[in-house]
JSON list of C-alpha atoms in Angstrom, two decimals:
[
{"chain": "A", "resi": 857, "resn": "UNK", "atom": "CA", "xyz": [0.00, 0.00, 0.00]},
{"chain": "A", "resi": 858, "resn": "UNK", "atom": "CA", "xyz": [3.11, 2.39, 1.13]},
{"chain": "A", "resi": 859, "resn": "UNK", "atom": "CA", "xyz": [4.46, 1.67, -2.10]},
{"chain": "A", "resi": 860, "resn": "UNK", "atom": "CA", "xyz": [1.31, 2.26, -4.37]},
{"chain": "A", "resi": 861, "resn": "UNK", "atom": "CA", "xyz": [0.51, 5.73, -2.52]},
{"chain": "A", "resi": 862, "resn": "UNK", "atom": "CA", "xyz": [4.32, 6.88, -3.65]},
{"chain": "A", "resi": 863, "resn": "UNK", "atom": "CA", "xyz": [5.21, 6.21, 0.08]},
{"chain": "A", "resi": 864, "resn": "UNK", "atom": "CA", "xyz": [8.54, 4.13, -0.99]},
{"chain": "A", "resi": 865, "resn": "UNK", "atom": "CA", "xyz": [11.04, 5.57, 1.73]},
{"chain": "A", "resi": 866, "resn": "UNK", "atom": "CA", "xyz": [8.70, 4.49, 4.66]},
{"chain": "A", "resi": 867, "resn": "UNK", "atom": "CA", "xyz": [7.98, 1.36, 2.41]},
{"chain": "A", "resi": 868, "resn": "UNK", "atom": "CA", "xyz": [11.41, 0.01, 3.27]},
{"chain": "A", "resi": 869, "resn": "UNK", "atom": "CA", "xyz": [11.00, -0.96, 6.89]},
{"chain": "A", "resi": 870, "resn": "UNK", "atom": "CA", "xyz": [8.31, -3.23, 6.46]},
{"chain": "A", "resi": 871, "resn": "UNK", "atom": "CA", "xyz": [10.17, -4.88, 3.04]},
{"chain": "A", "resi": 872, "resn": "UNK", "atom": "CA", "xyz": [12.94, -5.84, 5.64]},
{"chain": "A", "resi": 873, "resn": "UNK", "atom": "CA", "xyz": [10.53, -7.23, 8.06]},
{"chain": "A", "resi": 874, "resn": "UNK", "atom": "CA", "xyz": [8.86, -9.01, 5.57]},
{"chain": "A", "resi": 875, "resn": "UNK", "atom": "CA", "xyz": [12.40, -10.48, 4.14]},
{"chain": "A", "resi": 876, "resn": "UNK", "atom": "CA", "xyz": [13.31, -11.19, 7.71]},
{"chain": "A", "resi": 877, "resn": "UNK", "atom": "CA", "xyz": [10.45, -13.17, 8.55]},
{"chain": "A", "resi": 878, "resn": "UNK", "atom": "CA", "xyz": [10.60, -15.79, 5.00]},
{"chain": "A", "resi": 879, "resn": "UNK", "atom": "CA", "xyz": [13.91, -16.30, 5.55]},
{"chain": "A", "resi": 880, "resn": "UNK", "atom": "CA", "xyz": [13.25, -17.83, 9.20]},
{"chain": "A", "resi": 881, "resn": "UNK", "atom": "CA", "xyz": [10.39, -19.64, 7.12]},
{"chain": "A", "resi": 882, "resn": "UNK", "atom": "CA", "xyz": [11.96, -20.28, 3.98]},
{"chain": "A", "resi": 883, "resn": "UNK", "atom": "CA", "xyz": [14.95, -21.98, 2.51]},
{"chain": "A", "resi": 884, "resn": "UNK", "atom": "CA", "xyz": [17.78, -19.59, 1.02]},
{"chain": "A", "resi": 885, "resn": "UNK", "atom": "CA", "xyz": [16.68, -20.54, -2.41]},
{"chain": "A", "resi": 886, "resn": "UNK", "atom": "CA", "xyz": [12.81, -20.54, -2.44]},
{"chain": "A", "resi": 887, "resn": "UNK", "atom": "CA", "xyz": [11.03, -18.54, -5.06]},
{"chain": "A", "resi": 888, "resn": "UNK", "atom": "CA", "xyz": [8.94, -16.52, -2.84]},
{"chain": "A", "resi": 889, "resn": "UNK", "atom": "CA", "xyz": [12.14, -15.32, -0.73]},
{"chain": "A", "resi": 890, "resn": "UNK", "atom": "CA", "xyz": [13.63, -13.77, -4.37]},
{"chain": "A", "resi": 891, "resn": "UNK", "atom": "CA", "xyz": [9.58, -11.84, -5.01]},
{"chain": "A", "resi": 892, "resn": "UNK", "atom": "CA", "xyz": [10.37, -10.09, -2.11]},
{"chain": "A", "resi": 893, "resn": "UNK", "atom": "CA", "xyz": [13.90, -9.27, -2.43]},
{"chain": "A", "resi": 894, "resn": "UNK", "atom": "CA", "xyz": [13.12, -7.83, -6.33]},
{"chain": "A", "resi": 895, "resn": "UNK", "atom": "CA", "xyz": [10.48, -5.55, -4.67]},
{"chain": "A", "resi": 896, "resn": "UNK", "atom": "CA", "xyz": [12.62, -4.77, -2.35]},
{"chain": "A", "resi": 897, "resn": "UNK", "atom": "CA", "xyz": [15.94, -3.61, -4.68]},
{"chain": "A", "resi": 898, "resn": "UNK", "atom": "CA", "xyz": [12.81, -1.99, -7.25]},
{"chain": "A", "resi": 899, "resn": "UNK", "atom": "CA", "xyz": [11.97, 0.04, -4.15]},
{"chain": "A", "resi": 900, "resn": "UNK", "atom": "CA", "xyz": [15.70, 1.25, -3.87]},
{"chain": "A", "resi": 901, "resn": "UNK", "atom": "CA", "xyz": [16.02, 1.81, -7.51]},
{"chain": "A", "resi": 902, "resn": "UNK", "atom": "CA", "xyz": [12.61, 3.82, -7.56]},
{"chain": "A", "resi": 903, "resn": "UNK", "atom": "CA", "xyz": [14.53, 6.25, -4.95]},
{"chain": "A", "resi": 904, "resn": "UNK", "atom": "CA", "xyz": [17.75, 6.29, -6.88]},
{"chain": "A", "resi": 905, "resn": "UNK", "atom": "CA", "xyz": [19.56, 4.33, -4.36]},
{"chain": "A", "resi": 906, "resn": "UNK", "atom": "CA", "xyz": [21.28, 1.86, -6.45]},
{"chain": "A", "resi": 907, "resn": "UNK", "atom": "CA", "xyz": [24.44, 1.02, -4.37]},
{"chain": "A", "resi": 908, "resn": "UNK", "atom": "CA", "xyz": [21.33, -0.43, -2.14]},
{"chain": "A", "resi": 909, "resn": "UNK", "atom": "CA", "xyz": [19.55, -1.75, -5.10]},
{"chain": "A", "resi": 910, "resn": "UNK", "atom": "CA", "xyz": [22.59, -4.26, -5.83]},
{"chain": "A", "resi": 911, "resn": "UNK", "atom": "CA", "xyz": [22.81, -6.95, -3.16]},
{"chain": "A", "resi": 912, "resn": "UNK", "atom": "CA", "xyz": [18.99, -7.54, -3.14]},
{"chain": "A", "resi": 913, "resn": "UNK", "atom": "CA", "xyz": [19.22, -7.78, -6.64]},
{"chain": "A", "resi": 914, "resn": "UNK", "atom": "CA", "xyz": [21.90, -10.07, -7.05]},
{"chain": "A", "resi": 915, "resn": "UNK", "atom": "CA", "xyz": [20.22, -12.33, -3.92]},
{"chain": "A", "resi": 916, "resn": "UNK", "atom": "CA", "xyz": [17.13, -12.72, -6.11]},
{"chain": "A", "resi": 917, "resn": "UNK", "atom": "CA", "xyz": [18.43, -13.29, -9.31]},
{"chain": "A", "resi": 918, "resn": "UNK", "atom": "CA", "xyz": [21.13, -16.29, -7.77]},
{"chain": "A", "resi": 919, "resn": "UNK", "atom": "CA", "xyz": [17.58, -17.82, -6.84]},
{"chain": "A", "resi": 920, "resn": "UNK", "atom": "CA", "xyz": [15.48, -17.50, -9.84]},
{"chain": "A", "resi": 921, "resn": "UNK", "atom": "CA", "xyz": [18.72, -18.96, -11.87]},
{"chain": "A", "resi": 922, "resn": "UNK", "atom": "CA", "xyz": [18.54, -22.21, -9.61]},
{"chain": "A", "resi": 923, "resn": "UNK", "atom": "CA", "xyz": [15.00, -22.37, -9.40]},
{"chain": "A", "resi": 924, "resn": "UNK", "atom": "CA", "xyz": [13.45, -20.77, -12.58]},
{"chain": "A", "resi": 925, "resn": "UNK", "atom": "CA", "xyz": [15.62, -20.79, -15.04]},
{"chain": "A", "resi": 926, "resn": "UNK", "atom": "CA", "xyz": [14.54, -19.39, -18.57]},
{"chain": "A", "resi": 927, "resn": "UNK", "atom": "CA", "xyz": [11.61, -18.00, -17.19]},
{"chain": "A", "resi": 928, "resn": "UNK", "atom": "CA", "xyz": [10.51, -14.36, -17.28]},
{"chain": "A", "resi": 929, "resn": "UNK", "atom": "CA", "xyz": [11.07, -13.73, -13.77]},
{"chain": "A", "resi": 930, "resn": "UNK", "atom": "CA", "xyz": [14.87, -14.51, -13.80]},
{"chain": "A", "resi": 931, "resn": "UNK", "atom": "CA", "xyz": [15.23, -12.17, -16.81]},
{"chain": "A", "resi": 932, "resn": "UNK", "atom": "CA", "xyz": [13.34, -9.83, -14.54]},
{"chain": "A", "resi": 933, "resn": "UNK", "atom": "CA", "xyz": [15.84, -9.98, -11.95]},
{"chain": "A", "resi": 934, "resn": "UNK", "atom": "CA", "xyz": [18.65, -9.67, -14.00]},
{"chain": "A", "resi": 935, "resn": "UNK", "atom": "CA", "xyz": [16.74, -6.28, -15.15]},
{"chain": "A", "resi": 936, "resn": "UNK", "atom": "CA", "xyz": [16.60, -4.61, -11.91]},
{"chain": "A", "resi": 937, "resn": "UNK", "atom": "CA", "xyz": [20.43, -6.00, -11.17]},
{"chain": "A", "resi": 938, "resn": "UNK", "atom": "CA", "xyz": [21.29, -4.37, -14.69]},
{"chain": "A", "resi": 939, "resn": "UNK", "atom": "CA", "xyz": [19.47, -1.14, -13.48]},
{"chain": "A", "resi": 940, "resn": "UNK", "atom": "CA", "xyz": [20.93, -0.76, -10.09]},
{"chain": "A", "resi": 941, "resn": "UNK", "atom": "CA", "xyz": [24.70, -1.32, -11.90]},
{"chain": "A", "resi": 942, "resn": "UNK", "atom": "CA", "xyz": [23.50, 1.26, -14.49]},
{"chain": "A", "resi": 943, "resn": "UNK", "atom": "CA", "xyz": [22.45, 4.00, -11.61]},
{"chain": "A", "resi": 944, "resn": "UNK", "atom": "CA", "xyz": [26.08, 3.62, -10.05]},
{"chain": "A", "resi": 945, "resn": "UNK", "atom": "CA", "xyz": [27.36, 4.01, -13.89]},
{"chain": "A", "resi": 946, "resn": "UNK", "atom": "CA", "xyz": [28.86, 0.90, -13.90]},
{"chain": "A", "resi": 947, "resn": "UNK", "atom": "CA", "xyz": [27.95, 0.42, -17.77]},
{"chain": "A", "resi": 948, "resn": "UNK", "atom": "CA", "xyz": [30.23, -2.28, -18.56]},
{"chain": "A", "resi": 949, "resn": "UNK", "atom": "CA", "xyz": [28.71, -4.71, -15.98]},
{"chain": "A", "resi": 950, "resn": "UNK", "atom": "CA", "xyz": [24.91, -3.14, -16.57]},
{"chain": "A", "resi": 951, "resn": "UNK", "atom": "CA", "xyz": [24.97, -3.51, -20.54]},
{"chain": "A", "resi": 952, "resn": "UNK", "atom": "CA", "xyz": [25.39, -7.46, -20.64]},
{"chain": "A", "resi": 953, "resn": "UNK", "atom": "CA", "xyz": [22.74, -7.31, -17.90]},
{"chain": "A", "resi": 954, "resn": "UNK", "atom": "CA", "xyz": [20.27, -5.78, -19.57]},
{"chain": "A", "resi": 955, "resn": "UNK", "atom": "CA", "xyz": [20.83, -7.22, -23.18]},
{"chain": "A", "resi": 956, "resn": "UNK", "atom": "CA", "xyz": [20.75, -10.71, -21.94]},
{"chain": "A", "resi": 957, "resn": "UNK", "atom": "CA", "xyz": [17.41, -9.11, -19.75]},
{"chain": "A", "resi": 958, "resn": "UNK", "atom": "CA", "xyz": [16.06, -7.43, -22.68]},
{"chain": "A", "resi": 959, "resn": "UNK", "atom": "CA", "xyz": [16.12, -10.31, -24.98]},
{"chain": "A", "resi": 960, "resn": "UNK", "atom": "CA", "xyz": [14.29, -13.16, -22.56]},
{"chain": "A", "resi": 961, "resn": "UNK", "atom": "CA", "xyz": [11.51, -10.72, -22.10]},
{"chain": "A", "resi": 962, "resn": "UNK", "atom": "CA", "xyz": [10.69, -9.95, -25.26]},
{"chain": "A", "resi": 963, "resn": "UNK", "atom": "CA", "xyz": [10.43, -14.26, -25.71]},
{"chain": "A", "resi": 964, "resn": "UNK", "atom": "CA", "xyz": [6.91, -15.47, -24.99]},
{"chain": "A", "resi": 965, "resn": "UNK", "atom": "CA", "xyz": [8.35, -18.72, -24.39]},
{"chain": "A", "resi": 966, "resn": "UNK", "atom": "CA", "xyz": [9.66, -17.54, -21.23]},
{"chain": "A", "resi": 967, "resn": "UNK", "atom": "CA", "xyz": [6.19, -16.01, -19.65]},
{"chain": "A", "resi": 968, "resn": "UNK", "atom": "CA", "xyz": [3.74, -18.05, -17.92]},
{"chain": "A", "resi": 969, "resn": "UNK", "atom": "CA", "xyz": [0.28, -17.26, -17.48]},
{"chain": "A", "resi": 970, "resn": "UNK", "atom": "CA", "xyz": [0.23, -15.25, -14.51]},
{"chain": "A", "resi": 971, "resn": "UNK", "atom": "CA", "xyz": [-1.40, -12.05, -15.90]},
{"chain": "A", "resi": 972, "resn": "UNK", "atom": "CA", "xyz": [1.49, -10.24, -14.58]},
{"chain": "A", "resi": 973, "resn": "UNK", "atom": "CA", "xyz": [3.40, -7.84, -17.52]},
{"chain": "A", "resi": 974, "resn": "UNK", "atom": "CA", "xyz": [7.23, -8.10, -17.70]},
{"chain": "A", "resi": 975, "resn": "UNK", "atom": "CA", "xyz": [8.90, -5.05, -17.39]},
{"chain": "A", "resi": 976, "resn": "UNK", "atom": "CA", "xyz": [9.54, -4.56, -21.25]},
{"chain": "A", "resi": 977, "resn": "UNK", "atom": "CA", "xyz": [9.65, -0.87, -21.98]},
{"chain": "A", "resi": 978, "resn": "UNK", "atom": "CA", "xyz": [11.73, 0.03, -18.58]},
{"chain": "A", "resi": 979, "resn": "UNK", "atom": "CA", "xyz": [14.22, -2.62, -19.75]},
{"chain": "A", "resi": 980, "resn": "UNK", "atom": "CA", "xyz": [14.40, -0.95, -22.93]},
{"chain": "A", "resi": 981, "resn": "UNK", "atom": "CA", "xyz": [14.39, 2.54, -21.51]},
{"chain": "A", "resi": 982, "resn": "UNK", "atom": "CA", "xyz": [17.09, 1.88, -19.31]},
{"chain": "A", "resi": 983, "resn": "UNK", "atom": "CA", "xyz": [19.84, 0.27, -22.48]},
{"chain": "A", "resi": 984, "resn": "UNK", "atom": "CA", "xyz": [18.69, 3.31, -24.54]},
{"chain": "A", "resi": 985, "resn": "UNK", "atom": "CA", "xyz": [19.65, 5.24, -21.25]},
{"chain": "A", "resi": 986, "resn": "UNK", "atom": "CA", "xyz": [22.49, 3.49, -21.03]},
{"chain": "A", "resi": 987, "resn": "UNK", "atom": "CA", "xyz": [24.17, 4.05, -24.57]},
{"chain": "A", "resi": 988, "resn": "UNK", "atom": "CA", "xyz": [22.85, 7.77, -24.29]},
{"chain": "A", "resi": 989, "resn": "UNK", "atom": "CA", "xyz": [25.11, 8.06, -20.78]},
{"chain": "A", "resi": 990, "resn": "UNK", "atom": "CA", "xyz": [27.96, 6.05, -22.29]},
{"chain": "A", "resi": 991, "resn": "UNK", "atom": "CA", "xyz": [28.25, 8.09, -25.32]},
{"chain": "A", "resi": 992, "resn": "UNK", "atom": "CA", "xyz": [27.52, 5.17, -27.91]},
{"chain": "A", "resi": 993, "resn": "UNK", "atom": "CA", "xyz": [25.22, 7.26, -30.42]},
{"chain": "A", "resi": 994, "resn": "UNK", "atom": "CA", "xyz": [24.98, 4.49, -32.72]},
{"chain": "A", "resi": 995, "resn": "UNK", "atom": "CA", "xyz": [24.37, 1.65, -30.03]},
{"chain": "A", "resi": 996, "resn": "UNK", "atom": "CA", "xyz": [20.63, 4.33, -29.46]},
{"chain": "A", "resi": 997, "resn": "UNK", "atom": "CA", "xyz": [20.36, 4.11, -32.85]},
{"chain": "A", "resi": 998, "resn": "UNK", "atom": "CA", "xyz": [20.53, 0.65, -33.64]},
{"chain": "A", "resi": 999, "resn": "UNK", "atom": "CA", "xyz": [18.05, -0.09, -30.85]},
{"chain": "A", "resi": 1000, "resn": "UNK", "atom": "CA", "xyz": [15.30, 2.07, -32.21]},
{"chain": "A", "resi": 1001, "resn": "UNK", "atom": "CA", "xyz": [15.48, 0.76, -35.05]},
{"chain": "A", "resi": 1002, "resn": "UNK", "atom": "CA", "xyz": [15.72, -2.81, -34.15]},
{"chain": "A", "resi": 1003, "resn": "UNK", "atom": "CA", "xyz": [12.40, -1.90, -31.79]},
{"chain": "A", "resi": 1004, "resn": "UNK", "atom": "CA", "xyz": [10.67, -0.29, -34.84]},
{"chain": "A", "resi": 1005, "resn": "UNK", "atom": "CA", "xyz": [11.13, -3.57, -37.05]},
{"chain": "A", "resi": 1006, "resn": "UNK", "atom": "CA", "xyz": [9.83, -5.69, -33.86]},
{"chain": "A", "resi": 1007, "resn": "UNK", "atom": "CA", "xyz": [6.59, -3.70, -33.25]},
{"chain": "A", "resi": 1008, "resn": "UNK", "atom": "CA", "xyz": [6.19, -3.49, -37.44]},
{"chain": "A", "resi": 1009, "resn": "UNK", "atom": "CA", "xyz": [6.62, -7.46, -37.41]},
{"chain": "A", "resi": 1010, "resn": "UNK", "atom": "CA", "xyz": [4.55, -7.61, -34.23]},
{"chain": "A", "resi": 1011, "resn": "UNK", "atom": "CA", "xyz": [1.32, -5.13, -35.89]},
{"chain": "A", "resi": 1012, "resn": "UNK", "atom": "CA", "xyz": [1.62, -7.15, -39.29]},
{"chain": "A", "resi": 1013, "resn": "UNK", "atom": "CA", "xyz": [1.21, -11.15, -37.52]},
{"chain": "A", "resi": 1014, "resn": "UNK", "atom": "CA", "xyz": [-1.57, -9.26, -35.50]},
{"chain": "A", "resi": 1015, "resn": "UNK", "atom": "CA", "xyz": [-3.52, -8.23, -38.36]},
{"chain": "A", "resi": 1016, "resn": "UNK", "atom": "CA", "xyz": [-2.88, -11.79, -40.24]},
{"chain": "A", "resi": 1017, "resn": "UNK", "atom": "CA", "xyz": [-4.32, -13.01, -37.38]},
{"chain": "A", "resi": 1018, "resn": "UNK", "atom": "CA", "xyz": [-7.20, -10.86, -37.16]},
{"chain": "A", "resi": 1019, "resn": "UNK", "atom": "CA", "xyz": [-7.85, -11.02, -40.66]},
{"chain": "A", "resi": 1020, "resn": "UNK", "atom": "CA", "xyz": [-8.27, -14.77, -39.95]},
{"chain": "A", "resi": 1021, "resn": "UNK", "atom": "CA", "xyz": [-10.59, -14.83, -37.40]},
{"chain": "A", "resi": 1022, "resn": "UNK", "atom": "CA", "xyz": [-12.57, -11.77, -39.02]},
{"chain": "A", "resi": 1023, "resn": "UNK", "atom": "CA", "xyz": [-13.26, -14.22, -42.34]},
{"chain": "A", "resi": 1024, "resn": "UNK", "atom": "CA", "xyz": [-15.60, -16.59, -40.00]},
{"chain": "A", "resi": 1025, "resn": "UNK", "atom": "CA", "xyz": [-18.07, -13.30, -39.92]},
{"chain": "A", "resi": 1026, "resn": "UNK", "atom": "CA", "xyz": [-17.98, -13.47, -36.27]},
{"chain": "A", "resi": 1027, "resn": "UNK", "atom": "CA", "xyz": [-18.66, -9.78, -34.86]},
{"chain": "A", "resi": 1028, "resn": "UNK", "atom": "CA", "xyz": [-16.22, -9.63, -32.20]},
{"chain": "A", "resi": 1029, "resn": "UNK", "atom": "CA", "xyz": [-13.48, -10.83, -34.50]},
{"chain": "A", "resi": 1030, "resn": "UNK", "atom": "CA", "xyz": [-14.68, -8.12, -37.07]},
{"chain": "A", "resi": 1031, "resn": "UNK", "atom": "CA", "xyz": [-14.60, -5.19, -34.35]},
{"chain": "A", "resi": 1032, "resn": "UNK", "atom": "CA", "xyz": [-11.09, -6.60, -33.01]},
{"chain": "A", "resi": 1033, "resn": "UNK", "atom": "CA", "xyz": [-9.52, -6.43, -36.57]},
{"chain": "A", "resi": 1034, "resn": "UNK", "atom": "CA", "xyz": [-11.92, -2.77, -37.70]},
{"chain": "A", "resi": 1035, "resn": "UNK", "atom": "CA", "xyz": [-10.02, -1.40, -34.10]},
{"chain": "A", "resi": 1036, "resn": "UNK", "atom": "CA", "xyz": [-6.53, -2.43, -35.29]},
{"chain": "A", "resi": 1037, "resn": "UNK", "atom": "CA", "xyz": [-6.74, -0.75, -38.58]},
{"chain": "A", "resi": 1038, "resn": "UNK", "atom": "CA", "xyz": [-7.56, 2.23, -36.88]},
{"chain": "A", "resi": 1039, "resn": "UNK", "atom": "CA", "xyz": [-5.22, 2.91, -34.15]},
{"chain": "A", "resi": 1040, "resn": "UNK", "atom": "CA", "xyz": [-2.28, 0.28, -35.00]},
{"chain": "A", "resi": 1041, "resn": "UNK", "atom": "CA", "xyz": [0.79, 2.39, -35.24]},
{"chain": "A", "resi": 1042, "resn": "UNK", "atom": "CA", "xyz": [2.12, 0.48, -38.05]},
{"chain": "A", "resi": 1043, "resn": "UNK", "atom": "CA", "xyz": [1.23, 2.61, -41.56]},
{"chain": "A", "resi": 1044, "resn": "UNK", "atom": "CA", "xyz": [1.79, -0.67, -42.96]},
{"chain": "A", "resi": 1045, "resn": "UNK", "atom": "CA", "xyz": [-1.31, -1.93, -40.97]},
{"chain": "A", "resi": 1046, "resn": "UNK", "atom": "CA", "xyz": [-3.69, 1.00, -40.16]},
{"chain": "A", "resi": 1047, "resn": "UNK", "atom": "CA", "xyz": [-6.33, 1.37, -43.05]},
{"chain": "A", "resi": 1048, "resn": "UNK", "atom": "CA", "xyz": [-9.14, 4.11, -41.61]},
{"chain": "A", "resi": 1049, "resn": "UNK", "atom": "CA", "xyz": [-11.22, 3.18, -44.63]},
{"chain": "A", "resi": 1050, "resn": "UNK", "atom": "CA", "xyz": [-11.13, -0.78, -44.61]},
{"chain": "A", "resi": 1051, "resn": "UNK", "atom": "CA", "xyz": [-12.08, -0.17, -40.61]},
{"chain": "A", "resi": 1052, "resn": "UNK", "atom": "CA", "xyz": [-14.94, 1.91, -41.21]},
{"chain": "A", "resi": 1053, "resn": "UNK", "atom": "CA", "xyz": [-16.34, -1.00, -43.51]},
{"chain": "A", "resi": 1054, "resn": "UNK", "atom": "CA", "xyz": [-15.40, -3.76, -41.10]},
{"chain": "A", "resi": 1055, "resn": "UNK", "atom": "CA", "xyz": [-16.88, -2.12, -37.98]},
{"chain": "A", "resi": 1056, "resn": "UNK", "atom": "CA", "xyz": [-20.17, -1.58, -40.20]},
{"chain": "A", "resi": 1057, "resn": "UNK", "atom": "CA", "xyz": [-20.14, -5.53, -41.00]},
{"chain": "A", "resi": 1058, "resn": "UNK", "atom": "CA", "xyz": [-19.60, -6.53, -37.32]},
{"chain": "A", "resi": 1059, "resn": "UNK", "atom": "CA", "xyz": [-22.53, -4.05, -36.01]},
{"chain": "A", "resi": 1060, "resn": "UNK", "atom": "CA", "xyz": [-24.56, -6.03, -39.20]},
{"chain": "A", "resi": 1061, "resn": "UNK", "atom": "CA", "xyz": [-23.75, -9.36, -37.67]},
{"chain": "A", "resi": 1062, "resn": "UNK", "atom": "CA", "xyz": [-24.66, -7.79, -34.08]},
{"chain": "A", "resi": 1063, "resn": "UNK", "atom": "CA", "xyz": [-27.89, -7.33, -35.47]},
{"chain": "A", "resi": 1064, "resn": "UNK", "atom": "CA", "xyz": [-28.08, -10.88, -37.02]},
{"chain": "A", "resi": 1065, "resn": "UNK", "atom": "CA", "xyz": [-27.11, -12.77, -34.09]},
{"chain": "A", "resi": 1066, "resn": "UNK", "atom": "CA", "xyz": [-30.26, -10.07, -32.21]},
{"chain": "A", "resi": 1067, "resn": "UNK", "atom": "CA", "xyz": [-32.54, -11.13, -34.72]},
{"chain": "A", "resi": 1068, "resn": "UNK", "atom": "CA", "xyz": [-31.66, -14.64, -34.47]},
{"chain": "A", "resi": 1069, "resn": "UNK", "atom": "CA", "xyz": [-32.25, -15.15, -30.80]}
]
């Protein structure tokens, strides 16, 4: 709750209580022992106190290696170990970090269904911060563009698939496919025409389906 109302500094007392208590209950390596010490070094890093950041960090990622390895919660902990070494502008030891990081959580074979959303974008954010601090101009450059080409490839298998599922006539599958011609970011992909046309078919098959019943 501390942490959610922006409360982080008083948030840490009761992160080390917490942590002491599961380790009197835990083993050194459970999983639940490392979700607690990556909340506790994103805590740090959220009030720019990386030196503090580190050991927590490094704690939970030893775990998740053991325990869940190739999962998105280990490339999650390297993350926050990659930004804590980054805030104490220790680049060379952040930027394998957060490549290694960056590159398991863009991999759906690593997720599992938890409904929890990897930390993506600040992974990204903090390599592009990274080359800007470093002074490697072309490093920032050949990450946006690598991240254009993966959100173009990303919008174009979306509408295949939509285009798919819109052939059946089914309305929802029209609507889903009319909204991603309208607001995809990909010009390759948006069509404001073609969505006007297929949000007209799927309120027509609305109406079919009201009819029917």
């Amino acid at each position: 709750i501390l942490v959610s109302q922006g409360r982080r500094a008083e948030a840490e007392a009761p992160f080390r209580e917490w942590l002491k208590g599961l380790r009197v209950m835990l083993t050194s390596d459970d999983p639940a022992l490392a979700t607690c010490l990556a909340l506790l070094a994103n805590n740090f890093i959220s009030q720019k106190k990386f030196n503090d950041a580190e050991n927590p960090a490094r704690e939970c990622l030893s775990i998740r290696e053991k325990k869940l390895p190739g999962n998105w919660r280990t490339f999650n902990a390297e993350a926050i170990l990659g930004m804590s070494l980054l805030g104490q502008k220790r680049y060379d030891k952040a930027e394998p970090m957060l490549r290694t990081a960056y590159t398991g959580l863009k991999d759906p074979s690593t997720f599992t269904p938890t409904g929890l959303q990897p930390p993506l974008k600040e992974t990204f954010r903090a390599l592009i911060q990274l080359y800007e601090d470093s002074d490697q101009p072309q490093n920032v450059t050949e990450l946006n563009a690598q991240k254009v080409a993966e959100t173009e490839k990303a919008q174009l298998d979306k509408a295949e698939r939509c285009r798919l599922a819109a052939e059946t006539g089914d309305s929802e599958a029209l609507n889903e496919f009319a909204w991603l011609l309208a607001t995809s970011p990909s010009p390759k992909v948006r069509d404001g025409e073609k969505a006007v046309v297929l949000a007209q078919k799927a309120v027509a098959a609305t109406n079919h389906k009201d009819d029917a019943c």
